[in-house]
Short mmCIF file of C-alpha atoms in Angstrom, two decimals:
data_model
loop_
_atom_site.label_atom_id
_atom_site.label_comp_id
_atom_site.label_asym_id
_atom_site.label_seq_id
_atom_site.Cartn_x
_atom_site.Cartn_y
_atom_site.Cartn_z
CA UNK X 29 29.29 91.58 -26.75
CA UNK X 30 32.73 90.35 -27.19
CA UNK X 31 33.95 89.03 -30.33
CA UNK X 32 35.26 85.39 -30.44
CA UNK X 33 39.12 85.18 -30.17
CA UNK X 34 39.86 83.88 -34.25
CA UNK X 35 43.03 82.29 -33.00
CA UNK X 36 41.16 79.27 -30.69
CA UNK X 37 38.99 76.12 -31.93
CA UNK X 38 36.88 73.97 -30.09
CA UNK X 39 37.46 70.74 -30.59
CA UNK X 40 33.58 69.68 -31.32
CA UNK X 41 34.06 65.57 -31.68
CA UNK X 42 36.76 62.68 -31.79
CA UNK X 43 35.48 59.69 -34.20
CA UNK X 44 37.54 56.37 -34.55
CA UNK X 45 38.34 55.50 -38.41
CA UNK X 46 38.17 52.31 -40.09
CA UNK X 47 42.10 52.21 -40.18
CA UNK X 48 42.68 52.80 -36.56
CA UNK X 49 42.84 56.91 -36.53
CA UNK X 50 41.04 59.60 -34.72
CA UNK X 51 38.82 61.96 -37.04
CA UNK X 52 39.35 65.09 -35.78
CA UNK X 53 36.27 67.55 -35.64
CA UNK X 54 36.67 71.61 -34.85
CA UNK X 55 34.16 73.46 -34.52
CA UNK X 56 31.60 70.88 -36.05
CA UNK X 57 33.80 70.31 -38.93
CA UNK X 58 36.17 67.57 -40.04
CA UNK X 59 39.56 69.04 -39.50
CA UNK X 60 42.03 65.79 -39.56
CA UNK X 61 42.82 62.69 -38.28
CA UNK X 62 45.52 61.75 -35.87
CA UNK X 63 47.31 58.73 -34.87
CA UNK X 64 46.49 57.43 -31.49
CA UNK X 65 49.41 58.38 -29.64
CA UNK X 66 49.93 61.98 -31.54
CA UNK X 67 46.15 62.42 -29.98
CA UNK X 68 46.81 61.12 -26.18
CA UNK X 69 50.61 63.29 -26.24
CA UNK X 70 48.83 66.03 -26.40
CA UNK X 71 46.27 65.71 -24.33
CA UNK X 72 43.27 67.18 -25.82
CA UNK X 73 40.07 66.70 -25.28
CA UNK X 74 36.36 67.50 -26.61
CA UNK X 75 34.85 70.21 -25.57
CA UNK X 76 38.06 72.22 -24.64
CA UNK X 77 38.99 75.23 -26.83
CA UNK X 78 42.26 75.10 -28.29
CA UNK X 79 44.95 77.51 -30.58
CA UNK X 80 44.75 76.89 -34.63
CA UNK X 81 48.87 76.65 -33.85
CA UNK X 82 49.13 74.03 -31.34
CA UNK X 83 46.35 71.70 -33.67
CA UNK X 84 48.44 72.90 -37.22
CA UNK X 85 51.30 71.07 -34.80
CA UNK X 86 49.12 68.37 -33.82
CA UNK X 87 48.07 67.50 -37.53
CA UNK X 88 52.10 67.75 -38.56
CA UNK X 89 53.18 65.49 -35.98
CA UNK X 90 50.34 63.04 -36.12
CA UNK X 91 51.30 63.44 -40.51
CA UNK X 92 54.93 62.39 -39.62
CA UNK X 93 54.40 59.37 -37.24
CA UNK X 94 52.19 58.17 -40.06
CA UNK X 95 54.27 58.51 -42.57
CA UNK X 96 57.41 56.64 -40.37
CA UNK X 97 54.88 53.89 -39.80
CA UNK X 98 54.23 53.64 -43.70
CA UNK X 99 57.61 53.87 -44.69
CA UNK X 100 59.30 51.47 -42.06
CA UNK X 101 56.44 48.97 -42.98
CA UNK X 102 57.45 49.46 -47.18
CA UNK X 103 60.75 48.94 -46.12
CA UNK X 104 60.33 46.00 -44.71
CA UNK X 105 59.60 44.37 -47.64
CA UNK X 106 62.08 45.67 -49.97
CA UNK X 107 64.72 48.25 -50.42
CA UNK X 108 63.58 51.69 -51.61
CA UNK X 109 66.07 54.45 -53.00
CA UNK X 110 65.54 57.84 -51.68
CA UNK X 111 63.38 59.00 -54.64
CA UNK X 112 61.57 56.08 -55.15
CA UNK X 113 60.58 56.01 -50.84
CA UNK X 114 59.93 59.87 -51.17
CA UNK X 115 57.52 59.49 -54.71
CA UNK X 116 55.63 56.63 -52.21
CA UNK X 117 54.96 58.19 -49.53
CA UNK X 118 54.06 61.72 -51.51
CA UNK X 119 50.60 59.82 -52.91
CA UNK X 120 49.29 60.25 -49.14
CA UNK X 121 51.82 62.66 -46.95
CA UNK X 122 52.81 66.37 -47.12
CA UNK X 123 56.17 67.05 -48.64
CA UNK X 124 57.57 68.24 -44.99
CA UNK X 125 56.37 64.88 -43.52
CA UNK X 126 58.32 63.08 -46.18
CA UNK X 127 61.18 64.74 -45.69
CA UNK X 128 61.59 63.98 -42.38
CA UNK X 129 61.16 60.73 -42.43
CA UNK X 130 63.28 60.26 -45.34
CA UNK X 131 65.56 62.13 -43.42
CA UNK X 132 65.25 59.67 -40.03
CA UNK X 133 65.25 56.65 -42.32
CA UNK X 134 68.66 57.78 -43.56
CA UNK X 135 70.19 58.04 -39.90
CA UNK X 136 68.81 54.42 -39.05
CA UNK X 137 70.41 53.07 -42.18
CA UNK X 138 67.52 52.36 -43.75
CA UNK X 139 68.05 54.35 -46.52
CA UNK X 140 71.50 54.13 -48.11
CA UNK X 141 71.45 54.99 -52.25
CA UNK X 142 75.09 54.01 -51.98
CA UNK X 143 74.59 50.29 -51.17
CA UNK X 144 71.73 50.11 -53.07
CA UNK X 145 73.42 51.24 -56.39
CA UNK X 146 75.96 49.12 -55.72
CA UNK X 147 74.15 46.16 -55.38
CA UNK X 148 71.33 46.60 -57.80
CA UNK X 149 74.47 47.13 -60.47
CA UNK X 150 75.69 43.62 -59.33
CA UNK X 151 73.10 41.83 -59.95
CA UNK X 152 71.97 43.52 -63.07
CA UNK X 153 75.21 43.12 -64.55
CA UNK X 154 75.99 39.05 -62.72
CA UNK X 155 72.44 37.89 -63.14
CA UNK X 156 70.77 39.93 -65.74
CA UNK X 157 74.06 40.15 -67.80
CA UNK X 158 72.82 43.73 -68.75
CA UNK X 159 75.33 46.01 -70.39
CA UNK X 160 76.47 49.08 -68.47
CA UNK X 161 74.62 51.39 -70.54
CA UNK X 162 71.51 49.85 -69.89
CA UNK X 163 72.57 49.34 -65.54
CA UNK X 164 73.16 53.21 -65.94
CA UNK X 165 70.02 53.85 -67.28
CA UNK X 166 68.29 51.74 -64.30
CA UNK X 167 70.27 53.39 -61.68
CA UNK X 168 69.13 56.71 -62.87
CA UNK X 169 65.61 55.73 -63.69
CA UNK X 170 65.24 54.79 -59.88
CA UNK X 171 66.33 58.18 -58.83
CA UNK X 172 70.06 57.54 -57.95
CA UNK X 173 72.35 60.48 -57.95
CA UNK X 174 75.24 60.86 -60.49
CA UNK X 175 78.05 60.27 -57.68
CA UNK X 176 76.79 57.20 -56.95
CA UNK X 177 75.75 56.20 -60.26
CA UNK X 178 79.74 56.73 -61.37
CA UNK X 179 81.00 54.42 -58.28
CA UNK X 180 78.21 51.92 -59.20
CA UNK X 181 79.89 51.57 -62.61
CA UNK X 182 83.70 52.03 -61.06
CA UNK X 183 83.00 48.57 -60.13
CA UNK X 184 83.25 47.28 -63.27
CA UNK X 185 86.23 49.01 -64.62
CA UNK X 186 88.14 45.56 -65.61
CA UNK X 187 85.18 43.77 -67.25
CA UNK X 188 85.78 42.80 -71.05
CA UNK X 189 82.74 44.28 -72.50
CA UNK X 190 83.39 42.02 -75.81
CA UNK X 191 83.93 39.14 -73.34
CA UNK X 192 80.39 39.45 -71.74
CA UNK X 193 78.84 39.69 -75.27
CA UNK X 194 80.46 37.19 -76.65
CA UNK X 195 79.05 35.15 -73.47
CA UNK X 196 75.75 36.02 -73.94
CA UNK X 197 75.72 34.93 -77.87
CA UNK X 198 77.05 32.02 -76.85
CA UNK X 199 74.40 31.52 -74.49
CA UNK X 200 71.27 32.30 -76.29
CA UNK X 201 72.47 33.41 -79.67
CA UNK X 202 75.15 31.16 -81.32
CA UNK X 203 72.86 29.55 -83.67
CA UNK X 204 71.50 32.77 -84.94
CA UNK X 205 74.85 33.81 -86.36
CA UNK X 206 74.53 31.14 -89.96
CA UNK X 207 72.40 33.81 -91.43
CA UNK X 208 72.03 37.78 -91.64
CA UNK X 209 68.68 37.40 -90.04
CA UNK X 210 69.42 35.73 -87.03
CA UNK X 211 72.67 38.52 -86.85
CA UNK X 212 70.47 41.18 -86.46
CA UNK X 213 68.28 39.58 -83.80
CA UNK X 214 70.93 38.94 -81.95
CA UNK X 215 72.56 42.67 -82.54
CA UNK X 216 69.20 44.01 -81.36
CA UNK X 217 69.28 41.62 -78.11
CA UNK X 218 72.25 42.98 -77.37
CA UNK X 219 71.37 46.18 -77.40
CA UNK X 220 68.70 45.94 -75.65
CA UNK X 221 70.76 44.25 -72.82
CA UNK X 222 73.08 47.86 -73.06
CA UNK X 223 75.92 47.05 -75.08
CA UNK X 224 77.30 49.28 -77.68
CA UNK X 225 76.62 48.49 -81.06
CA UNK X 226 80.49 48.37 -82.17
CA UNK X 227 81.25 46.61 -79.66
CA UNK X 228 78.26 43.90 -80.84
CA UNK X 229 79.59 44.27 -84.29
CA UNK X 230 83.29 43.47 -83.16
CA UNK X 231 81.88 40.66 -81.51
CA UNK X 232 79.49 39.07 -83.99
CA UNK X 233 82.02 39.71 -86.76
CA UNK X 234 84.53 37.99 -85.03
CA UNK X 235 82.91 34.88 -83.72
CA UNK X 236 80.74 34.21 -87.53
CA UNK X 237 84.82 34.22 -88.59
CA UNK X 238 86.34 32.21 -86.02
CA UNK X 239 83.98 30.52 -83.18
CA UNK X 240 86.37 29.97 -81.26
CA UNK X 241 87.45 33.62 -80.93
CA UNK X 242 86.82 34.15 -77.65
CA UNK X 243 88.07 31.32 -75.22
CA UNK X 244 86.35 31.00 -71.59
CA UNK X 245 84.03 34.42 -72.03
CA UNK X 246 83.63 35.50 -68.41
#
């Protein structure tokens, strides 16, 4: 009697899944599911007996279009770095189906960590009025790489770092500096927002002297 060839499956059964897949079924076992048009590319077809390799590439290629799908629908929505798109997509994709699409995203423009550095760092800095310890912190917390961190922060070369926190007292702090108490609650604002602490110091000494220190804070 011949022995089965080891390298071919029969592909028992093809079920429809609640989100729109094919459940996959060799040789009466659930193997994988597929995306519709992976399935109908490569023509297969219950019953027929097929090689492990060409359903390994079946199940890879059906992982990737699913993936795409997934992460052109997140970034739809909003804008994803590179490591926060790739951490994403890992709960529910293999690493090589991740990486390709990361990789495709990136051609399309999808993914740029450039821009996005650069414009997160705006509006932390413009709206937020964080200091740029604190917008480095962010950048790298999101998975940013150190070159574009450093442009990011280029950006802001000419800023007045005393300037900003002097705005920001005068904003939500002036009243705090009559007494030592309200000093350090402002202090640890501050450096919360990212500031450096001498720079704080300067700042608070300076303006519970004069108030008028620091004309027109940008």
């Amino acid at each position: 009697m011949q022995e089965p060839c080891r390298d071919l499956v029969t592909l028992t059964q093809v079920k429809p899944t609640q989100k729109g897949r094919l459940a996959l079924f060799l040789d009466g076992e659930f193997a994988f599911s597929a995306d519709l048009d992976t399935y109908a590319r490569y023509h297969l077809c219950t019953g027929q007996r097929y090689p492990i390799q060409l359903l390994e590439e079946v199940r890879q290629e059906s992982g990737y279009q699913l993936a795409k799908e997934a992460a052109f629908r997140l970034l739809s929505y909003k804008s994803y770095t590179t490591a926060m798109l790739r951490q994403r997509l890992g709960r529910d994709y293999d690493p090589e189906c991740v990486q390709r699409v990361l990789d495709r995203a990136e051609e399309l423009g999808l993914l740029d960590d450039r821009d996005y550095a650069l414009r997160l760092s705006r509006d932390l800095v413009r709206v937020k009025k964080w200091g740029l310890v604190r917008v480095e912190q962010e950048l790298r917390r999101r998975g940013i790489g150190p070159q574009e961190v450093q442009e990011a922060l280029e950006q802001f070369e000419e800023l007045d770092p005393e300037q900003r926190i002097a705005q920001v007292i005068n904003k939500k702090y002036r009243s705090a500096l009559q007494d030592e108490k309200g000093c350090r609650r402002a202090v640890n604002g501050l450096l919360r927002l990212g500031y450096e602490y001498s720079d704080i110091s300067r700042v608070v000494q300076n303006l519970r002297e004069d108030p008028d220190y620091y004309s027109d804070p940008q």
